[in-house]
Tab-separated table of C-alpha atoms in Angstrom:
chain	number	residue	atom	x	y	z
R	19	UNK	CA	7.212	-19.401	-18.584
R	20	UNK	CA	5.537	-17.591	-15.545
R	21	UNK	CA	7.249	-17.591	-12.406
R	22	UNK	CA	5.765	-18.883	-9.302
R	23	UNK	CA	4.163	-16.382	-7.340
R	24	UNK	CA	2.191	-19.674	-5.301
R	25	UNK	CA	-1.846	-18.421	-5.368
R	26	UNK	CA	-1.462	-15.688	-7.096
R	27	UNK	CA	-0.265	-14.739	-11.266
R	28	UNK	CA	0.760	-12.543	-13.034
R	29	UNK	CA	-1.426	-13.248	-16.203
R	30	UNK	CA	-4.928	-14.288	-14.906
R	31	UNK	CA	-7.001	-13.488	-12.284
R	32	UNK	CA	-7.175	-15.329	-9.375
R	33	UNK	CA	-10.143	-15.790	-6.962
R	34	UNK	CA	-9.918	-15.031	-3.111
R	35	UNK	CA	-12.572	-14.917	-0.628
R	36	UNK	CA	-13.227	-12.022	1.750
R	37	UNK	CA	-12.286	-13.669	4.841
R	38	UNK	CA	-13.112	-10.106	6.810
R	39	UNK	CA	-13.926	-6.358	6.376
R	40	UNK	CA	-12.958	-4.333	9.474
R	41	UNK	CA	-13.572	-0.364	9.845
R	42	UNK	CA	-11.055	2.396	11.081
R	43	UNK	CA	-11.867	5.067	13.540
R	44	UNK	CA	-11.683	6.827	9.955
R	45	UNK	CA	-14.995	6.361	8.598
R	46	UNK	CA	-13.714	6.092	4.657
R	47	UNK	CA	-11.045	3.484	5.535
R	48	UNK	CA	-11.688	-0.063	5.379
R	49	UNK	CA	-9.299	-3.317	5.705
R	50	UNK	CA	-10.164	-6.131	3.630
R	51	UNK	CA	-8.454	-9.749	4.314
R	52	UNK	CA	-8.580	-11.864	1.993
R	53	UNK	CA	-7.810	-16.181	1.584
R	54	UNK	CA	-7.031	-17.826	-1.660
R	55	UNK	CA	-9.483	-20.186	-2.980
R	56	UNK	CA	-9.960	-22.313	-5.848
R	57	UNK	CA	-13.623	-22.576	-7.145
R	58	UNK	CA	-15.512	-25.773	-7.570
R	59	UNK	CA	-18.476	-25.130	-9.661
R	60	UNK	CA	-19.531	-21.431	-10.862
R	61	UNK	CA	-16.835	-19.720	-13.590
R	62	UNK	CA	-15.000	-17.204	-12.727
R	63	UNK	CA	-17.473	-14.816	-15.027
R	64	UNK	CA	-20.348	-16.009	-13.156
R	65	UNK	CA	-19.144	-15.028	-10.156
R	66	UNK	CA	-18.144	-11.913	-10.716
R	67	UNK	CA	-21.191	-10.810	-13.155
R	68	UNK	CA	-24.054	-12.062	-11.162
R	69	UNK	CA	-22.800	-10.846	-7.727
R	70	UNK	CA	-24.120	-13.946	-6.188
R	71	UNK	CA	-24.030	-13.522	-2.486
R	72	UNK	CA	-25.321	-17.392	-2.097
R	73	UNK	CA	-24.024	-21.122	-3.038
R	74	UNK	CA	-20.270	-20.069	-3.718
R	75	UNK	CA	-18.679	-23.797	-3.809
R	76	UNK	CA	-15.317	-23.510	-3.156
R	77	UNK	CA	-12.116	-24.824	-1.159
R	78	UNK	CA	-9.489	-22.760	0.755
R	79	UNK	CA	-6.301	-22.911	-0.512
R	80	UNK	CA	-3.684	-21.978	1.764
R	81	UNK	CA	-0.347	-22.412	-0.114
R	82	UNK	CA	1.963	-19.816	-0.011
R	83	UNK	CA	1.519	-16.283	-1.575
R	84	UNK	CA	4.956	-14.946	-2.767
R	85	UNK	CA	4.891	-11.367	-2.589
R	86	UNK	CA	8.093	-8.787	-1.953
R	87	UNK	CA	8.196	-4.927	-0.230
R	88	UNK	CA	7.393	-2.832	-3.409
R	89	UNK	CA	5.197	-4.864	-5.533
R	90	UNK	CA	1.145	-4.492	-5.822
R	91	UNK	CA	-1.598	-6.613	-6.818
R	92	UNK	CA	-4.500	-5.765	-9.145
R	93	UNK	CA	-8.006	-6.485	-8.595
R	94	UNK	CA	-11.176	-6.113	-10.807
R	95	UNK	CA	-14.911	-5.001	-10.087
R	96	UNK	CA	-17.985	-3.966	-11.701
R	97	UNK	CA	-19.086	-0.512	-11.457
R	98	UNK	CA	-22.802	1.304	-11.179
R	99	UNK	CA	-23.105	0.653	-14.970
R	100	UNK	CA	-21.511	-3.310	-14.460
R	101	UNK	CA	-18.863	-2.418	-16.417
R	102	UNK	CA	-15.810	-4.217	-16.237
R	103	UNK	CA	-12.984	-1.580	-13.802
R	104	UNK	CA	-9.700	-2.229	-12.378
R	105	UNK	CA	-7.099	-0.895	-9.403
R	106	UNK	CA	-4.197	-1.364	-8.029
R	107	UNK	CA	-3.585	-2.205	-4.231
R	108	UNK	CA	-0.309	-2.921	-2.165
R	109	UNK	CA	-0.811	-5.613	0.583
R	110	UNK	CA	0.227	-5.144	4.298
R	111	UNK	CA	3.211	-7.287	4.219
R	112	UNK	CA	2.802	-10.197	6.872
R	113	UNK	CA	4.490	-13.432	6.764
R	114	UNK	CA	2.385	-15.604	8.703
R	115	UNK	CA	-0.375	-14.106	6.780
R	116	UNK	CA	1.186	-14.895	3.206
R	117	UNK	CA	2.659	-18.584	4.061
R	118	UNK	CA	-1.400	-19.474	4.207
R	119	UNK	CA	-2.382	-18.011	0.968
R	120	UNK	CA	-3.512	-14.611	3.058
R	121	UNK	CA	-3.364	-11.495	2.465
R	122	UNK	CA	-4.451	-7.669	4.156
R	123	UNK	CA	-5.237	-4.389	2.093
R	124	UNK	CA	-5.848	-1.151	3.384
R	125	UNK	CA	-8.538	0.523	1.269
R	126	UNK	CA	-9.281	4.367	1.554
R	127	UNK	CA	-12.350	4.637	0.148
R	128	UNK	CA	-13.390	8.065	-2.029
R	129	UNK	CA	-16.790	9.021	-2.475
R	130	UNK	CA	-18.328	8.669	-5.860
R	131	UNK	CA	-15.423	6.381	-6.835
R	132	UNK	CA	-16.049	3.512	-9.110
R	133	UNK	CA	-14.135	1.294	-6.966
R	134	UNK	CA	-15.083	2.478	-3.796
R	135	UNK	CA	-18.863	1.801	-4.491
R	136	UNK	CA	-17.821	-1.484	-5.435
R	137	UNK	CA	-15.713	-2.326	-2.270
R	138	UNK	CA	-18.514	-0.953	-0.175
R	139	UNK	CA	-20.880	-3.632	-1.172
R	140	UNK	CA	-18.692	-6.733	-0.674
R	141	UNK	CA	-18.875	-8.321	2.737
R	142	UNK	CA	-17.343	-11.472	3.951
R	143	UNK	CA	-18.111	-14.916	1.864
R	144	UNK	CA	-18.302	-12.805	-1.325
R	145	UNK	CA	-15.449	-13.915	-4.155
R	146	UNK	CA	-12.928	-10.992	-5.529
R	147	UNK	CA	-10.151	-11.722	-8.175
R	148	UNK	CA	-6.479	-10.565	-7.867
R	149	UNK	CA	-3.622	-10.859	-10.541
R	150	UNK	CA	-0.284	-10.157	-9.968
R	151	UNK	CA	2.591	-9.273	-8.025
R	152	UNK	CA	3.697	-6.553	-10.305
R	153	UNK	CA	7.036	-4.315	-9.004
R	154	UNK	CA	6.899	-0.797	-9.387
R	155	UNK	CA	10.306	-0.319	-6.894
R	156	UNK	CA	13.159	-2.672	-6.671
R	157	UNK	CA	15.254	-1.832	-3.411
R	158	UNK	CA	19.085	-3.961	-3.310
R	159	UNK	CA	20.375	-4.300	-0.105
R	160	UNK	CA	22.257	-1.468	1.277
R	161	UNK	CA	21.664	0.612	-1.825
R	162	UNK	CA	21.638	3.818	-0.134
R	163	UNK	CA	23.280	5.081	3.262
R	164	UNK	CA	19.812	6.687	3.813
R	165	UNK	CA	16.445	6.235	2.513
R	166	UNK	CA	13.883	8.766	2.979
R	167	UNK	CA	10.166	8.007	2.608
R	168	UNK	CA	7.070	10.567	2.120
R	169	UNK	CA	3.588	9.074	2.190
R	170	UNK	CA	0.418	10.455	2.005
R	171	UNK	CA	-2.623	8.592	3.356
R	172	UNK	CA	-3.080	4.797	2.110
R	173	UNK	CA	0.133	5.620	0.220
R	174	UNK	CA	2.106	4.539	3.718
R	175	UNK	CA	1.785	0.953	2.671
R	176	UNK	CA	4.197	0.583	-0.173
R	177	UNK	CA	6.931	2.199	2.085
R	178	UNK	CA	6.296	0.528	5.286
R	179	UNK	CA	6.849	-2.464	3.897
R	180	UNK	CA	10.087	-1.409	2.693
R	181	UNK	CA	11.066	0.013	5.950
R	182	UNK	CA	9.994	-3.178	7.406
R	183	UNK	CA	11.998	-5.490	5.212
R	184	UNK	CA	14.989	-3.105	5.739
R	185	UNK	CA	14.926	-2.890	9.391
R	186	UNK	CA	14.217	-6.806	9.779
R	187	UNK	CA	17.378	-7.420	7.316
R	188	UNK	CA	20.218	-7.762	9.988
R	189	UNK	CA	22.873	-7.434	7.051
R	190	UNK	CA	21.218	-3.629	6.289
R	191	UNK	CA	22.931	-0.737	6.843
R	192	UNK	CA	20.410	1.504	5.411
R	193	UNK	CA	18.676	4.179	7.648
R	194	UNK	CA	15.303	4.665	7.042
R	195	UNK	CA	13.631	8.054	7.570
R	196	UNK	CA	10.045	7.972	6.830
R	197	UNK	CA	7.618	11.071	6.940
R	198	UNK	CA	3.974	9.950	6.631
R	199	UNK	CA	1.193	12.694	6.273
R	200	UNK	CA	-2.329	11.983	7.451
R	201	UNK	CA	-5.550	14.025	7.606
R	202	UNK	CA	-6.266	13.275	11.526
R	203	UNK	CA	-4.587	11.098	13.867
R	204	UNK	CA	-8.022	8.981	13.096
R	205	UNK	CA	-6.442	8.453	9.861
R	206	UNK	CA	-2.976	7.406	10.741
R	207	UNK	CA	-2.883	3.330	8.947
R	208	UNK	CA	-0.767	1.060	10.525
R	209	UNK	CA	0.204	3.223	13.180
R	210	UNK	CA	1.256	0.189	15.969
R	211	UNK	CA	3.410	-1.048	13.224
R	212	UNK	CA	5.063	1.852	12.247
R	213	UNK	CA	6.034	2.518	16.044
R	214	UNK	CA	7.502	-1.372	16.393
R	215	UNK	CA	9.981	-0.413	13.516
R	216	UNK	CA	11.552	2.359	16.790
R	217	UNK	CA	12.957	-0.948	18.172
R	218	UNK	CA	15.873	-0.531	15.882
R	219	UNK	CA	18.137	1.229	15.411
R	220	UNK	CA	18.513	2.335	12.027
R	221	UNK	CA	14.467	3.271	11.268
R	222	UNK	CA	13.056	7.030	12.448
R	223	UNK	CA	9.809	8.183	11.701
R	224	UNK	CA	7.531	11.532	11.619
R	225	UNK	CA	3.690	11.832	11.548
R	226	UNK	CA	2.200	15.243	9.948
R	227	UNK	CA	-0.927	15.877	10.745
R	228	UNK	CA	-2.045	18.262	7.882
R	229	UNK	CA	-6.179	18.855	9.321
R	230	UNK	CA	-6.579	18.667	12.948
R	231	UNK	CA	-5.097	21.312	15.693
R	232	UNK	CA	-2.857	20.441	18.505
R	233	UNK	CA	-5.315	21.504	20.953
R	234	UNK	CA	-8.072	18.401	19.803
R	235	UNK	CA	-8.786	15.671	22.159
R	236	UNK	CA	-6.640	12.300	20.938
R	237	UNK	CA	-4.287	10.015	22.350
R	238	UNK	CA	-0.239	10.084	21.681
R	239	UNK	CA	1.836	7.065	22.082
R	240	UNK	CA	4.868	7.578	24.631
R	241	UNK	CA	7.741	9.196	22.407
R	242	UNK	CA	5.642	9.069	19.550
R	243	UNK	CA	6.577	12.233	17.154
R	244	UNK	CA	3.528	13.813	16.028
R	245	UNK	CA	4.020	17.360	14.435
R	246	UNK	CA	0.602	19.719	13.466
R	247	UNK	CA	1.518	20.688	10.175
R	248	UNK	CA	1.740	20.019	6.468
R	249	UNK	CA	4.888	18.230	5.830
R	250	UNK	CA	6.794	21.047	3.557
R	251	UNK	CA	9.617	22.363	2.028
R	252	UNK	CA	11.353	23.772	5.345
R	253	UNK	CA	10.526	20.403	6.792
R	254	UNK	CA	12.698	18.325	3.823
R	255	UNK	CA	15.326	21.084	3.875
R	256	UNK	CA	16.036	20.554	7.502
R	257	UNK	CA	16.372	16.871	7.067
R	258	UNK	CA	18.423	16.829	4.012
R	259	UNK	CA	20.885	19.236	5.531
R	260	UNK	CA	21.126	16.316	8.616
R	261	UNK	CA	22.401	13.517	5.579
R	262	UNK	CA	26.487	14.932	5.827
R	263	UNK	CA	27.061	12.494	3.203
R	264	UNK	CA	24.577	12.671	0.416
R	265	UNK	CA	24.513	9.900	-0.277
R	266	UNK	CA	20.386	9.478	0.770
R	267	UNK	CA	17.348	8.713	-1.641
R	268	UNK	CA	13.950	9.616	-2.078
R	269	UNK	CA	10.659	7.276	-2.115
R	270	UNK	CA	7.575	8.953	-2.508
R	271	UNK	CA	3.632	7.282	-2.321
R	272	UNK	CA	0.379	9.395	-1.935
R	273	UNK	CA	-2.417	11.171	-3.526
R	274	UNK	CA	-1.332	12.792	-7.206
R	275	UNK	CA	-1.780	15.803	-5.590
R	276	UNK	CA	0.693	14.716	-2.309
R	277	UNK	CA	3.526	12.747	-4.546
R	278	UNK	CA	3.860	16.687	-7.192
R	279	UNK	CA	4.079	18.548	-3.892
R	280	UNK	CA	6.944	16.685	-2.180
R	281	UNK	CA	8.838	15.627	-5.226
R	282	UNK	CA	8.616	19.833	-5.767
R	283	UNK	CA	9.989	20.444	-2.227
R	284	UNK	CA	12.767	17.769	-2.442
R	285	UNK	CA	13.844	18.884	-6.342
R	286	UNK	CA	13.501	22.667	-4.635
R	287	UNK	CA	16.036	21.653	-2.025
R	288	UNK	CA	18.402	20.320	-4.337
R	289	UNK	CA	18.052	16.774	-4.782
R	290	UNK	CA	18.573	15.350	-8.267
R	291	UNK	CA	15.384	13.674	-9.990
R	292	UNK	CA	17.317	10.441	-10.130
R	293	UNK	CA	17.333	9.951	-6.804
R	294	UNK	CA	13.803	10.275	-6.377
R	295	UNK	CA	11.234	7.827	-6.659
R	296	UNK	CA	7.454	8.123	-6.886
R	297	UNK	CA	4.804	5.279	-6.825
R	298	UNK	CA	2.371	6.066	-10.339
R	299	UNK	CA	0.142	3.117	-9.801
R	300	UNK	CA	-2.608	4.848	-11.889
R	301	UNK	CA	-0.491	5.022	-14.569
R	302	UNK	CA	0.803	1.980	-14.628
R	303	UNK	CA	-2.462	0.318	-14.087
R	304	UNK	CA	-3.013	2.021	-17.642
R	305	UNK	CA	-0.352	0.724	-18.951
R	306	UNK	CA	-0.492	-2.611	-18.285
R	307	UNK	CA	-4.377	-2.766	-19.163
R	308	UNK	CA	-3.142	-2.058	-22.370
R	309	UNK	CA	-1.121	-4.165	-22.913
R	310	UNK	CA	-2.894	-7.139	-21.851
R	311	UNK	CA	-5.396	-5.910	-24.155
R	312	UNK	CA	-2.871	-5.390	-27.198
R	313	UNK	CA	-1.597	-9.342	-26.675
C-alpha cells in the first residue's frame, strides 16, 4: 500500500498546472511554480501528446503536498522527436507553498537539452505531470556535529533545504557549513534565502564565484562572504582542519563534473568515502525507469 504523499505519488503521474514561469538575471535559469490539479475531461495522454495550449478543463486542488529536505520529484516531457523523456527535480522547500498543493523548482536550463527545449515552450495554463517524492538522502536529527555542504549551480537546492530544516529544528545541534559555487553572482539561486539561514546560529555559508573577477560591477549584501575563486582543495583543507572533532560529514550536489571534483578534494584531504555523500539523480532516474518498466 502507497503511502500518502497528499497530490502527489509515487507510482503514477500526477498533473499540475504551471501557475508561473519567472526569469533570473541569469538568462538560462528559469523558476517554474506549479498547483496540483485534477483533470475533468482530456486523459492524461491527451494532454501531454497533443500539447494543447487551449480548453484544459480542470479544478485546483490544493490539499497538501508532503514532501521532506532530500527527496525529488520526477517529471516527464516530450522531446524534438515527441518521444516520451524524463528528469529529476528537487523543489524549493516552502511550507505555505506545499500545505496548498504548491510547489517551486529551479530549472537551469542547458542548451540543446531534451528537457530544456521542452521546459522552454511551456508557459502558464499549460498541464505538466510529476510522480514522486523519491529520497536520495535521509538526514536523522543531530547525526553529525557538523555537516558540510558543496553545491554547484541548481545543485544548491537539495542542500538548502537541508540546511533549512536543520537550522529551523530548535532540538538540532548540527552546524551546517555550506559552500555553494556559482558561475556569476547573476547565477547565485536562492541567494535571499541562503542569507536568512545567518540568523542562527549554528548555519555558515560561502559563495565561490568560479567566472567573474572581483573587479566587475555587482552588488554584495552587508557581511555577505563572497570569495573569487573555484572552490578547491586548499579551500576544503582549511575547513576540515577547523572541525577539532571529526566528527563532520560531507553532502555533495552539482554538475557530474562539480560533484568528481570535490568528492576528489575532500577524499584528497583525508576524509573517508563513508562520510561523503553525493546526489546521482541521473543515475537514479535510470534506475528507477527501469524498474518501473521491468514491473
Amino acid at each position: 500500500m502507497e503511502l500518502d504523499y497528499g497530490v502527489m505519488s509515487k507510482i503514477k503521474y500526477c498533473p499540475f498546472v504551471i501557475s508561473s514561469v519567472l526569469s533570473t538575471s541569469a538568462t538560462n535559469i528559469k523558476i517554474f511554480k506549479y498547483q496540483a490539479v485534477t483533470i475533468k475531461r482530456e486523459t492524461e495522454e491527451g494532454v501531454l501528446v497533443k500539447g494543447l495550449q487551449q480548453d484544459k478543463d480542470f479544478d485546483i486542488l490544493e490539499r497538501p503536498l508532503v514532501v521532506k529536505a532530500g527527496e525529488y520529484f520526477i517529471t516527464k516531457g516530450l522531446d524534438t522527436s515527441e518521444a516520451l523523456i524524463s528528469r529529476a527535480y528537487t523543489p524549493v522547500l516552502r511550507d505555505e507553498e506545499l500545505k496548498k498543493g504548491t510547489f517551486t523548482v529551479i530549472v537551469s536550463l542547458i542548451e540543446n537539452g531534451k528537457m530544456s527545449q521542452f521546459l522552454e515552450k511551456l508557459i502558464p495554463g499549460d498541464i505538466v505531470f510529476w510522480r514522486g517524492p523519491y529520497r536520495e538522502f535521509k538526514y536523522d536529527q543531530n547525526s553529525f556535529k557538523t555537516l558540510l555542504l558543496f553545491a554547484g549551480g541548481t545543485g544548491i537546492v537539495p542542500l538548502y533545504n537541508i540546511a533549512k530544516s536543520i537550522t529551523e529544528n530548535d532540538k538540532e545541534e548540527t552546524r551546517v557549513s555550506l559552500f555553494c559555487s556559482f558561475k556569476t553572482v547573476d547565477h547565485v539561486i536562492l541567494r535571499d534565502q541562503i542569507n536568512r539561514l545567518m540568523d542562527y546560529w549554528n548555519f555558515k555559508f560561502k559563495i565561490f564565484i568560479s567566472l567573474q573577477s572581483e573587479s566587475t560591477d555587482f552588488k554584495i549584501k552587508y557581511n555577505e562572504p563572497i570569495l573569487f575563486k573555484r572552490i578547491d582543495e586548499s579551500v576544503i583543507n582549511e575547513e576540515l582542519n577547523l572541525q577539532e572533532n571529526g566528527e563532520f560529514f560531507a553532502v555533495v550536489s552539482g554538475p557530474e563534473v562539480f560533484n568528481t571534483a570535490i568528492e576528489s578534494y575532500l577524499l584528497q584531504c583525508g576524509m573517508q568515502s563513508n562520510n561523503i555523500f553525493i546526489f546521482r539523480y541521473l543515475l537514479l532516474l535510470f534506475s528507477l525507469t527501469l524498474f518501473l518498466v521491468l514491473h
